[in-house]
Amino acid sequence: MERIRSLYLHVPFCTWVCKYCDFNAYAVLEGLIPPYVDALSHEIEVAGAELPIGPLETVFIGGGTPSLLTSAQVRQVLERVRAIGLAPGAEVTLEANPSNVTAENVAGWLDAGVNRLSIGVQSLQPDALRFLERLHSGTDAIAAIRTARSGGFANVSADLLFGVPGVSLAAWLETLESVLAEGVQHLSAYELTVESGTRLGQEVRTGLVKMPGDDDQLEQYWAAAARLEAAGYPHYEISNWSRPGFACRHNLAAWNYQPYLGAGAGAHSMFRLDDGSTERRWNVKGPHAYIKRASDRGRALDGSETLSPERARGEAAMIGVRLLDGTDAADGFPAERAQLVGAGLLAEHDGRVRLWQCQAAT
Ligand code: SF4
């Protein structure tokens, strides 16, 4: 098995489950976080003993809302990670809700070993935040970026959502401009998508909410892409832009089909086996079941599948085309590659291929 250099840790708790959310997230249950952190620490410890893992180049603590953990709990988890081995200069990201980004937490997270903060801004428009059921205000979000930067984070990312009903192109660009003015190093802009199992999905089905049309969504996307490029944030993946040198190394590893371990409730792992096949594993989703299994056995596996070498190469190609640098993984499928390029769905770039969207953005 290829050595694993990336670790994803899932924290499935949120203060409130937003109506559009399709992640493995649960409204926080009093008292559940401490045993969860213990279970997660145990799972990391057991994985470290059983798998060819480390030194780790990237660690990503995502959710959910990992910033609900106290800095002592973040430290507890990262101490287990350090026992596996962290490479010098490893990227250690924590996702944070603006309301949790206080000066005290910032100092605690930095001290625990976090060096990249990804802040869920989503929007600065009051109507949009209300619609999305986010609990913070635009002022809170800007204050969070300022607190993170002044508190010592040299690598801050902001997540934004476009295509929110009722938000005009001008209002969307106003949010983008205000976030850029704060000097973040990285920015992700995601289209608000309607997932069928969510409350938003139900509201759209029953006609209570009307989503913007594809043309409007695309207009917001292209306008953001142009503005970000002009502001010195090269586009490197469909939904991601960064200052040079600040692309998210953790996500880049996954998009380049590097193996990773996922720990925590519902977390997925991807391992590359010596014969060229890929093994995917996933943990049990519910936090109660996860805590029980990971505490008892140090493992909480719920299922796995193995992809043949050919399917693994196909998957690498499918994932790699979302990068602006493209991928050579599609070279193993010359007929399909030529057909998709001929149809204008893939574009050639320095002998590699990428999605036409990426071509159009440059
Ligand atoms: S805060 Fe994020 S993870 Fe939690 S419910 Fe809202 S969208 Fe989902």
mmCIF file of C-alpha atoms and ligand atoms in Angstrom:
data_model
loop_
_atom_site.group_PDB
_atom_site.id
_atom_site.type_symbol
_atom_site.label_atom_id
_atom_site.label_comp_id
_atom_site.label_asym_id
_atom_site.label_seq_id
_atom_site.Cartn_x
_atom_site.Cartn_y
_atom_site.Cartn_z
ATOM 1 C CA MET A 1 0.000 0.000 0.000
ATOM 2 C CA GLU A 2 1.236 3.487 -0.863
ATOM 3 C CA ARG A 3 2.239 5.526 2.168
ATOM 4 C CA ILE A 4 -0.499 7.902 3.380
ATOM 5 C CA ARG A 5 0.500 11.557 3.791
ATOM 6 C CA SER A 6 -2.897 13.208 4.266
ATOM 7 C CA LEU A 7 -5.370 12.940 7.117
ATOM 8 C CA TYR A 8 -8.960 14.183 7.241
ATOM 9 C CA LEU A 9 -10.686 14.413 10.627
ATOM 10 C CA HIS A 10 -14.448 14.821 10.689
ATOM 11 C CA VAL A 11 -16.282 16.647 13.483
ATOM 12 C CA PRO A 12 -20.005 16.167 12.810
ATOM 13 C CA PHE A 13 -21.454 18.686 15.259
ATOM 14 C CA CYS A 14 -23.111 22.013 14.495
ATOM 15 C CA THR A 15 -25.066 24.455 16.607
ATOM 16 C CA TRP A 16 -27.850 24.320 14.050
ATOM 17 C CA VAL A 17 -28.276 22.235 10.909
ATOM 18 C CA CYS A 18 -28.678 24.706 8.021
ATOM 19 C CA LYS A 19 -31.523 23.940 5.648
ATOM 20 C CA TYR A 20 -29.313 23.395 2.581
ATOM 21 C CA CYS A 21 -26.761 21.167 4.323
ATOM 22 C CA ASP A 22 -26.135 17.671 3.031
ATOM 23 C CA PHE A 23 -22.993 16.993 5.087
ATOM 24 C CA ASN A 24 -22.785 14.471 7.869
ATOM 25 C CA ALA A 25 -23.727 17.057 10.506
ATOM 26 C CA TYR A 26 -25.927 16.969 13.637
ATOM 27 C CA ALA A 27 -27.181 19.668 15.948
ATOM 28 C CA VAL A 28 -24.781 19.414 18.857
ATOM 29 C CA LEU A 29 -25.918 17.140 21.640
ATOM 30 C CA GLU A 30 -24.804 18.283 25.058
ATOM 31 C CA GLY A 31 -22.004 16.175 26.386
ATOM 32 C CA LEU A 32 -21.283 14.305 23.173
ATOM 33 C CA ILE A 33 -18.198 16.231 22.122
ATOM 34 C CA PRO A 34 -15.790 15.002 24.872
ATOM 35 C CA PRO A 35 -16.413 11.274 24.227
ATOM 36 C CA TYR A 36 -16.292 11.965 20.498
ATOM 37 C CA VAL A 37 -12.869 13.599 20.820
ATOM 38 C CA ASP A 38 -11.650 10.625 22.884
ATOM 39 C CA ALA A 39 -12.996 8.179 20.276
ATOM 40 C CA LEU A 40 -11.422 10.142 17.436
ATOM 41 C CA SER A 41 -8.088 10.234 19.273
ATOM 42 C CA HIS A 42 -8.283 6.478 19.743
ATOM 43 C CA GLU A 43 -9.086 5.882 16.076
ATOM 44 C CA ILE A 44 -6.068 8.000 15.027
ATOM 45 C CA GLU A 45 -3.821 6.080 17.427
ATOM 46 C CA VAL A 46 -4.947 2.665 16.140
ATOM 47 C CA ALA A 47 -4.688 3.743 12.490
ATOM 48 C CA GLY A 48 -1.166 4.984 13.162
ATOM 49 C CA ALA A 49 -0.199 1.538 14.445
ATOM 50 C CA GLU A 50 -1.888 -0.415 11.630
ATOM 51 C CA LEU A 51 -1.396 1.606 8.449
ATOM 52 C CA PRO A 52 1.637 2.902 6.524
ATOM 53 C CA ILE A 53 0.962 6.517 7.441
ATOM 54 C CA GLY A 54 3.083 9.617 7.981
ATOM 55 C CA PRO A 55 4.936 11.807 8.197
ATOM 56 C CA LEU A 56 1.770 13.690 7.323
ATOM 57 C CA GLU A 57 2.002 16.562 4.864
ATOM 58 C CA THR A 58 -1.569 17.723 5.401
ATOM 59 C CA VAL A 59 -4.214 17.478 8.119
ATOM 60 C CA PHE A 60 -7.704 18.873 7.614
ATOM 61 C CA ILE A 61 -10.171 19.120 10.501
ATOM 62 C CA GLY A 62 -13.542 19.586 8.835
ATOM 63 C CA GLY A 63 -17.196 19.149 9.562
ATOM 64 C CA GLY A 64 -19.688 19.951 10.740
ATOM 65 C CA THR A 65 -18.269 22.733 12.831
ATOM 66 C CA PRO A 66 -14.893 21.717 14.284
ATOM 67 C CA SER A 67 -14.557 25.157 15.833
ATOM 68 C CA LEU A 68 -17.104 23.978 18.439
ATOM 69 C CA LEU A 69 -14.233 21.979 19.955
ATOM 70 C CA THR A 70 -12.339 23.784 22.676
ATOM 71 C CA SER A 71 -8.728 24.520 21.857
ATOM 72 C CA ALA A 72 -7.782 21.894 24.471
ATOM 73 C CA GLN A 73 -9.785 19.314 22.498
ATOM 74 C CA VAL A 74 -8.131 20.387 19.240
ATOM 75 C CA ARG A 75 -4.792 20.017 21.011
ATOM 76 C CA GLN A 76 -5.727 16.535 22.252
ATOM 77 C CA VAL A 77 -6.489 15.391 18.713
ATOM 78 C CA LEU A 78 -3.406 17.016 17.199
ATOM 79 C CA GLU A 79 -1.192 15.425 19.835
ATOM 80 C CA ARG A 80 -2.328 12.023 18.543
ATOM 81 C CA VAL A 81 -1.635 13.204 15.023
ATOM 82 C CA ARG A 82 1.861 14.307 16.020
ATOM 83 C CA ALA A 83 2.491 10.843 17.438
ATOM 84 C CA ILE A 84 1.959 9.487 13.894
ATOM 85 C CA GLY A 85 4.343 12.134 12.567
ATOM 86 C CA LEU A 86 3.870 15.551 11.014
ATOM 87 C CA ALA A 87 6.240 16.583 8.224
ATOM 88 C CA PRO A 88 8.076 19.884 8.716
ATOM 89 C CA GLY A 89 5.858 22.651 7.309
ATOM 90 C CA ALA A 90 2.788 20.407 7.212
ATOM 91 C CA GLU A 91 -0.465 22.202 6.439
ATOM 92 C CA VAL A 92 -2.921 21.862 9.339
ATOM 93 C CA THR A 93 -6.357 23.317 8.565
ATOM 94 C CA LEU A 94 -9.316 23.881 10.862
ATOM 95 C CA GLU A 95 -12.741 24.837 9.525
ATOM 96 C CA ALA A 96 -14.353 27.502 11.657
ATOM 97 C CA ASN A 97 -17.701 29.222 11.941
ATOM 98 C CA PRO A 98 -17.289 33.010 12.254
ATOM 99 C CA SER A 99 -18.998 33.061 15.667
ATOM 100 C CA ASN A 100 -16.281 30.826 17.126
ATOM 101 C CA VAL A 101 -13.329 32.884 15.881
ATOM 102 C CA THR A 102 -12.503 34.748 19.089
ATOM 103 C CA ALA A 103 -9.049 36.051 20.007
ATOM 104 C CA GLU A 104 -8.836 33.380 22.708
ATOM 105 C CA ASN A 105 -9.720 30.517 20.336
ATOM 106 C CA VAL A 106 -7.347 31.833 17.661
ATOM 107 C CA ALA A 107 -4.471 31.820 20.150
ATOM 108 C CA GLY A 108 -5.442 28.332 21.358
ATOM 109 C CA TRP A 109 -5.754 26.854 17.852
ATOM 110 C CA LEU A 110 -2.375 28.294 16.806
ATOM 111 C CA ASP A 111 -0.796 26.977 19.965
ATOM 112 C CA ALA A 112 -2.325 23.528 19.342
ATOM 113 C CA GLY A 113 -0.652 23.412 15.907
ATOM 114 C CA VAL A 114 -3.329 24.654 13.492
ATOM 115 C CA ASN A 115 -1.755 26.902 10.836
ATOM 116 C CA ARG A 116 -4.561 27.388 8.321
ATOM 117 C CA LEU A 117 -8.059 28.615 9.145
ATOM 118 C CA SER A 118 -10.945 28.108 6.745
ATOM 119 C CA ILE A 119 -13.795 30.425 7.741
ATOM 120 C CA GLY A 120 -17.382 29.700 6.657
ATOM 121 C CA VAL A 121 -18.369 33.233 5.663
ATOM 122 C CA GLN A 122 -20.916 32.133 2.998
ATOM 123 C CA SER A 123 -22.274 35.658 2.485
ATOM 124 C CA LEU A 124 -22.240 39.132 3.975
ATOM 125 C CA GLN A 125 -25.817 39.899 2.879
ATOM 126 C CA PRO A 126 -28.288 39.767 5.798
ATOM 127 C CA ASP A 127 -31.072 38.335 3.606
ATOM 128 C CA ALA A 128 -28.820 35.621 2.254
ATOM 129 C CA LEU A 129 -27.574 34.643 5.716
ATOM 130 C CA ARG A 130 -31.157 34.474 6.953
ATOM 131 C CA PHE A 131 -32.193 32.385 3.967
ATOM 132 C CA LEU A 132 -29.266 30.008 4.528
ATOM 133 C CA GLU A 133 -30.107 29.866 8.265
ATOM 134 C CA ARG A 134 -26.591 30.849 9.197
ATOM 135 C CA LEU A 135 -26.328 32.061 12.761
ATOM 136 C CA HIS A 136 -23.688 34.739 12.162
ATOM 137 C CA SER A 137 -23.973 38.200 10.619
ATOM 138 C CA GLY A 138 -21.830 39.734 7.888
ATOM 139 C CA THR A 139 -20.190 41.889 10.544
ATOM 140 C CA ASP A 140 -19.330 38.743 12.546
ATOM 141 C CA ALA A 141 -17.739 37.207 9.450
ATOM 142 C CA ILE A 142 -15.538 40.207 8.697
ATOM 143 C CA ALA A 143 -14.589 40.438 12.386
ATOM 144 C CA ALA A 144 -13.656 36.728 12.305
ATOM 145 C CA ILE A 145 -11.254 37.228 9.381
ATOM 146 C CA ARG A 146 -9.688 40.229 11.118
ATOM 147 C CA THR A 147 -9.362 38.367 14.421
ATOM 148 C CA ALA A 148 -7.741 35.372 12.710
ATOM 149 C CA ARG A 149 -5.257 37.531 10.828
ATOM 150 C CA SER A 150 -4.385 39.858 13.687
ATOM 151 C CA GLY A 151 -4.149 36.861 16.022
ATOM 152 C CA GLY A 152 -1.381 35.332 13.899
ATOM 153 C CA PHE A 153 -2.936 33.182 11.148
ATOM 154 C CA ALA A 154 -0.904 33.801 7.986
ATOM 155 C CA ASN A 155 -3.081 31.470 5.924
ATOM 156 C CA VAL A 156 -6.791 32.288 6.050
ATOM 157 C CA SER A 157 -9.399 31.016 3.634
ATOM 158 C CA ALA A 158 -13.004 32.146 3.240
ATOM 159 C CA ASP A 159 -15.855 29.987 1.946
ATOM 160 C CA LEU A 160 -18.562 31.811 0.003
ATOM 161 C CA LEU A 161 -21.831 30.694 -1.592
ATOM 162 C CA PHE A 162 -23.261 32.155 -4.788
ATOM 163 C CA GLY A 163 -26.580 31.540 -6.497
ATOM 164 C CA VAL A 164 -28.526 32.232 -3.314
ATOM 165 C CA PRO A 165 -32.181 33.127 -4.076
ATOM 166 C CA GLY A 166 -32.782 36.864 -3.886
ATOM 167 C CA VAL A 167 -29.089 37.823 -4.112
ATOM 168 C CA SER A 168 -28.374 39.895 -7.222
ATOM 169 C CA LEU A 169 -25.134 39.790 -9.172
ATOM 170 C CA ALA A 170 -24.224 43.201 -7.746
ATOM 171 C CA ALA A 171 -24.867 42.054 -4.160
ATOM 172 C CA TRP A 172 -22.820 38.881 -4.706
ATOM 173 C CA LEU A 173 -19.897 40.901 -6.042
ATOM 174 C CA GLU A 174 -20.197 43.269 -3.100
ATOM 175 C CA THR A 175 -19.718 40.324 -0.711
ATOM 176 C CA LEU A 176 -16.751 39.110 -2.734
ATOM 177 C CA GLU A 177 -15.161 42.561 -2.798
ATOM 178 C CA SER A 178 -15.529 43.051 0.965
ATOM 179 C CA VAL A 179 -13.949 39.667 1.699
ATOM 180 C CA LEU A 180 -11.056 40.347 -0.696
ATOM 181 C CA ALA A 181 -10.485 43.689 1.023
ATOM 182 C CA GLU A 182 -9.682 41.722 4.205
ATOM 183 C CA GLY A 183 -6.624 40.179 2.512
ATOM 184 C CA VAL A 184 -7.519 36.485 2.779
ATOM 185 C CA GLN A 185 -4.968 34.149 1.188
ATOM 186 C CA HIS A 186 -7.520 31.716 -0.260
ATOM 187 C CA LEU A 187 -11.117 31.803 -1.371
ATOM 188 C CA SER A 188 -13.617 29.058 -2.210
ATOM 189 C CA ALA A 189 -16.832 30.004 -4.015
ATOM 190 C CA TYR A 190 -19.447 27.275 -4.225
ATOM 191 C CA GLU A 191 -22.737 27.317 -6.028
ATOM 192 C CA LEU A 192 -25.665 26.774 -3.667
ATOM 193 C CA THR A 193 -26.871 23.361 -4.769
ATOM 194 C CA VAL A 194 -30.189 21.812 -3.857
ATOM 195 C CA GLU A 195 -29.832 18.339 -2.372
ATOM 196 C CA SER A 196 -33.028 16.323 -2.352
ATOM 197 C CA GLY A 197 -32.806 15.124 1.263
ATOM 198 C CA THR A 198 -32.527 18.615 2.750
ATOM 199 C CA ARG A 199 -35.193 21.055 3.903
ATOM 200 C CA LEU A 200 -34.170 23.343 1.041
ATOM 201 C CA GLY A 201 -34.772 20.436 -1.335
ATOM 202 C CA GLN A 202 -38.275 20.076 0.068
ATOM 203 C CA GLU A 203 -38.969 23.807 -0.201
ATOM 204 C CA VAL A 204 -37.893 23.811 -3.837
ATOM 205 C CA ARG A 205 -40.004 20.717 -4.588
ATOM 206 C CA THR A 206 -43.107 22.248 -3.043
ATOM 207 C CA GLY A 207 -42.546 25.568 -4.831
ATOM 208 C CA LEU A 208 -41.899 27.530 -1.650
ATOM 209 C CA VAL A 209 -38.453 28.511 -2.908
ATOM 210 C CA LYS A 210 -37.459 29.235 -6.469
ATOM 211 C CA MET A 211 -33.774 28.847 -7.218
ATOM 212 C CA PRO A 212 -32.010 31.157 -9.666
ATOM 213 C CA GLY A 213 -31.717 29.768 -13.197
ATOM 214 C CA ASP A 214 -28.528 28.221 -14.573
ATOM 215 C CA ASP A 215 -27.696 31.366 -16.555
ATOM 216 C CA ASP A 216 -27.890 33.544 -13.446
ATOM 217 C CA GLN A 217 -25.741 31.121 -11.464
ATOM 218 C CA LEU A 218 -23.167 30.985 -14.241
ATOM 219 C CA GLU A 219 -23.127 34.761 -14.529
ATOM 220 C CA GLN A 220 -22.253 35.019 -10.821
ATOM 221 C CA TYR A 221 -19.587 32.329 -11.182
ATOM 222 C CA TRP A 222 -17.855 33.916 -14.183
ATOM 223 C CA ALA A 223 -18.042 37.386 -12.669
ATOM 224 C CA ALA A 224 -16.371 36.091 -9.491
ATOM 225 C CA ALA A 225 -13.728 34.208 -11.487
ATOM 226 C CA ALA A 226 -12.843 37.340 -13.464
ATOM 227 C CA ARG A 227 -12.695 39.508 -10.348
ATOM 228 C CA LEU A 228 -10.563 37.017 -8.439
ATOM 229 C CA GLU A 229 -8.070 36.624 -11.289
ATOM 230 C CA ALA A 230 -7.819 40.414 -11.584
ATOM 231 C CA ALA A 231 -7.262 40.692 -7.816
ATOM 232 C CA GLY A 232 -4.255 38.333 -7.961
ATOM 233 C CA TYR A 233 -5.944 35.074 -6.992
ATOM 234 C CA PRO A 234 -5.183 32.516 -9.711
ATOM 235 C CA HIS A 235 -7.925 29.976 -10.267
ATOM 236 C CA TYR A 236 -6.634 26.471 -9.492
ATOM 237 C CA GLU A 237 -9.756 24.310 -9.171
ATOM 238 C CA ILE A 238 -13.359 24.797 -10.261
ATOM 239 C CA SER A 239 -14.394 26.410 -6.985
ATOM 240 C CA ASN A 240 -11.030 27.550 -5.590
ATOM 241 C CA TRP A 241 -8.701 30.527 -5.975
ATOM 242 C CA SER A 242 -5.651 31.538 -3.959
ATOM 243 C CA ARG A 243 -2.725 33.881 -3.699
ATOM 244 C CA PRO A 244 0.307 32.168 -5.286
ATOM 245 C CA GLY A 245 1.615 29.511 -2.912
ATOM 246 C CA PHE A 246 -1.587 29.294 -0.868
ATOM 247 C CA ALA A 247 -3.572 26.640 -2.731
ATOM 248 C CA CYS A 248 -5.015 24.131 -0.247
ATOM 249 C CA ARG A 249 -2.421 21.349 -0.212
ATOM 250 C CA HIS A 250 -4.810 18.921 1.446
ATOM 251 C CA ASN A 251 -7.451 19.188 -1.272
ATOM 252 C CA LEU A 252 -4.811 19.258 -4.013
ATOM 253 C CA ALA A 253 -3.514 15.904 -2.785
ATOM 254 C CA ALA A 254 -7.006 14.393 -3.048
ATOM 255 C CA TRP A 255 -7.610 15.903 -6.503
ATOM 256 C CA ASN A 256 -4.234 14.515 -7.597
ATOM 257 C CA TYR A 257 -5.456 11.118 -6.417
ATOM 258 C CA GLN A 258 -3.044 10.808 -3.513
ATOM 259 C CA PRO A 259 -4.168 8.439 -0.736
ATOM 260 C CA TYR A 260 -5.666 9.802 2.478
ATOM 261 C CA LEU A 261 -7.021 8.523 5.732
ATOM 262 C CA GLY A 262 -10.362 9.838 6.973
ATOM 263 C CA ALA A 263 -11.150 9.473 10.672
ATOM 264 C CA GLY A 264 -14.342 10.387 12.489
ATOM 265 C CA ALA A 265 -18.035 9.742 11.906
ATOM 266 C CA GLY A 266 -18.834 9.050 8.260
ATOM 267 C CA ALA A 267 -15.280 9.842 7.146
ATOM 268 C CA HIS A 268 -14.051 8.259 3.919
ATOM 269 C CA SER A 269 -10.528 6.998 3.235
ATOM 270 C CA MET A 270 -8.777 6.260 -0.032
ATOM 271 C CA PHE A 271 -5.796 3.913 -0.202
ATOM 272 C CA ARG A 272 -3.663 3.066 -3.252
ATOM 273 C CA LEU A 273 -2.737 -0.611 -3.360
ATOM 274 C CA ASP A 274 0.441 -2.018 -4.874
ATOM 275 C CA ASP A 275 -1.328 -3.606 -7.869
ATOM 276 C CA GLY A 276 -2.716 -0.216 -8.975
ATOM 277 C CA SER A 277 -6.156 -0.754 -7.489
ATOM 278 C CA THR A 278 -7.796 1.645 -5.041
ATOM 279 C CA GLU A 279 -9.468 0.768 -1.787
ATOM 280 C CA ARG A 280 -12.151 3.054 -0.437
ATOM 281 C CA ARG A 281 -13.372 2.726 3.148
ATOM 282 C CA TRP A 282 -15.977 4.644 5.075
ATOM 283 C CA ASN A 283 -16.891 4.919 8.717
ATOM 284 C CA VAL A 284 -20.297 4.578 10.322
ATOM 285 C CA LYS A 285 -22.120 7.916 9.999
ATOM 286 C CA GLY A 286 -23.976 8.459 13.286
ATOM 287 C CA PRO A 287 -21.991 10.032 16.138
ATOM 288 C CA HIS A 288 -23.362 7.672 18.818
ATOM 289 C CA ALA A 289 -22.485 4.546 16.836
ATOM 290 C CA TYR A 290 -19.130 6.057 15.926
ATOM 291 C CA ILE A 291 -18.238 6.836 19.532
ATOM 292 C CA LYS A 292 -19.155 3.320 20.631
ATOM 293 C CA ARG A 293 -17.225 1.521 17.918
ATOM 294 C CA ALA A 294 -14.156 3.761 17.819
ATOM 295 C CA SER A 295 -13.899 3.768 21.629
ATOM 296 C CA ASP A 296 -14.213 -0.028 21.860
ATOM 297 C CA ARG A 297 -12.088 -1.065 18.898
ATOM 298 C CA GLY A 298 -10.277 2.010 17.594
ATOM 299 C CA ARG A 299 -12.091 1.436 14.319
ATOM 300 C CA ALA A 300 -15.573 2.363 13.106
ATOM 301 C CA LEU A 301 -15.614 0.907 9.626
ATOM 302 C CA ASP A 302 -19.017 0.621 7.973
ATOM 303 C CA GLY A 303 -18.019 -0.505 4.480
ATOM 304 C CA SER A 304 -15.356 -0.673 1.795
ATOM 305 C CA GLU A 305 -14.919 -1.302 -1.911
ATOM 306 C CA THR A 306 -11.974 -2.001 -4.157
ATOM 307 C CA LEU A 307 -11.684 -0.408 -7.583
ATOM 308 C CA SER A 308 -9.771 -2.345 -10.239
ATOM 309 C CA PRO A 309 -6.620 -0.650 -11.584
ATOM 310 C CA GLU A 310 -8.548 0.440 -14.683
ATOM 311 C CA ARG A 311 -11.441 1.886 -12.684
ATOM 312 C CA ALA A 312 -8.942 3.571 -10.371
ATOM 313 C CA ARG A 313 -7.261 5.236 -13.365
ATOM 314 C CA GLY A 314 -10.690 6.343 -14.586
ATOM 315 C CA GLU A 315 -11.502 7.795 -11.212
ATOM 316 C CA ALA A 316 -8.149 9.626 -11.109
ATOM 317 C CA ALA A 317 -8.962 11.139 -14.517
ATOM 318 C CA MET A 318 -12.478 12.134 -13.465
ATOM 319 C CA ILE A 319 -11.201 13.889 -10.344
ATOM 320 C CA GLY A 320 -8.095 15.398 -11.983
ATOM 321 C CA VAL A 321 -9.944 17.277 -14.745
ATOM 322 C CA ARG A 322 -11.332 19.734 -12.212
ATOM 323 C CA LEU A 323 -7.830 21.180 -11.709
ATOM 324 C CA LEU A 324 -6.730 24.142 -13.818
ATOM 325 C CA ASP A 325 -3.399 22.358 -14.323
ATOM 326 C CA GLY A 326 -5.403 19.466 -15.695
ATOM 327 C CA THR A 327 -4.453 15.808 -15.500
ATOM 328 C CA ASP A 328 -2.594 13.230 -17.516
ATOM 329 C CA ALA A 329 -4.654 10.441 -15.956
ATOM 330 C CA ALA A 330 -7.013 10.585 -18.946
ATOM 331 C CA ASP A 331 -4.161 9.560 -21.283
ATOM 332 C CA GLY A 332 -4.932 5.928 -20.480
ATOM 333 C CA PHE A 333 -8.326 6.384 -22.184
ATOM 334 C CA PRO A 334 -7.354 7.857 -25.550
ATOM 335 C CA ALA A 335 -10.702 7.223 -27.289
ATOM 336 C CA GLU A 336 -12.770 8.779 -24.483
ATOM 337 C CA ARG A 337 -10.291 11.647 -24.106
ATOM 338 C CA ALA A 338 -10.498 12.471 -27.838
ATOM 339 C CA GLN A 339 -14.282 12.186 -27.839
ATOM 340 C CA LEU A 340 -14.702 14.531 -24.851
ATOM 341 C CA VAL A 341 -12.188 17.048 -26.250
ATOM 342 C CA GLY A 342 -13.990 16.864 -29.625
ATOM 343 C CA ALA A 343 -17.321 17.539 -27.918
ATOM 344 C CA GLY A 344 -15.854 20.585 -26.149
ATOM 345 C CA LEU A 345 -16.377 19.102 -22.686
ATOM 346 C CA LEU A 346 -12.659 18.743 -21.982
ATOM 347 C CA ALA A 347 -9.978 21.207 -23.047
ATOM 348 C CA GLU A 348 -6.309 20.431 -23.731
ATOM 349 C CA HIS A 349 -3.754 22.373 -21.738
ATOM 350 C CA ASP A 350 0.002 21.712 -21.961
ATOM 351 C CA GLY A 351 -0.710 18.164 -23.106
ATOM 352 C CA ARG A 352 -3.072 17.514 -20.189
ATOM 353 C CA VAL A 353 -6.849 17.818 -20.084
ATOM 354 C CA ARG A 354 -9.165 19.812 -17.881
ATOM 355 C CA LEU A 355 -12.846 20.683 -17.847
ATOM 356 C CA TRP A 356 -13.965 23.307 -20.350
ATOM 357 C CA GLN A 357 -15.052 25.475 -17.402
ATOM 358 C CA CYS A 358 -11.450 25.679 -16.313
ATOM 359 C CA GLN A 359 -10.389 26.575 -19.866
ATOM 360 C CA ALA A 360 -13.007 29.306 -20.068
ATOM 361 C CA ALA A 361 -11.922 30.782 -16.763
ATOM 362 C CA THR A 362 -8.375 31.562 -17.857
HETATM 363 S S1 SF4 B 1 -22.685 24.959 9.621
HETATM 364 FE FE1 SF4 B 1 -21.954 23.912 7.749
HETATM 365 S S2 SF4 B 1 -21.846 21.736 8.257
HETATM 366 FE FE2 SF4 B 1 -23.099 22.752 9.856
HETATM 367 S S3 SF4 B 1 -25.197 22.508 9.164
HETATM 368 FE FE3 SF4 B 1 -24.534 24.519 8.392
HETATM 369 S S4 SF4 B 1 -23.703 24.067 6.337
HETATM 370 FE FE4 SF4 B 1 -23.876 22.092 7.404
#
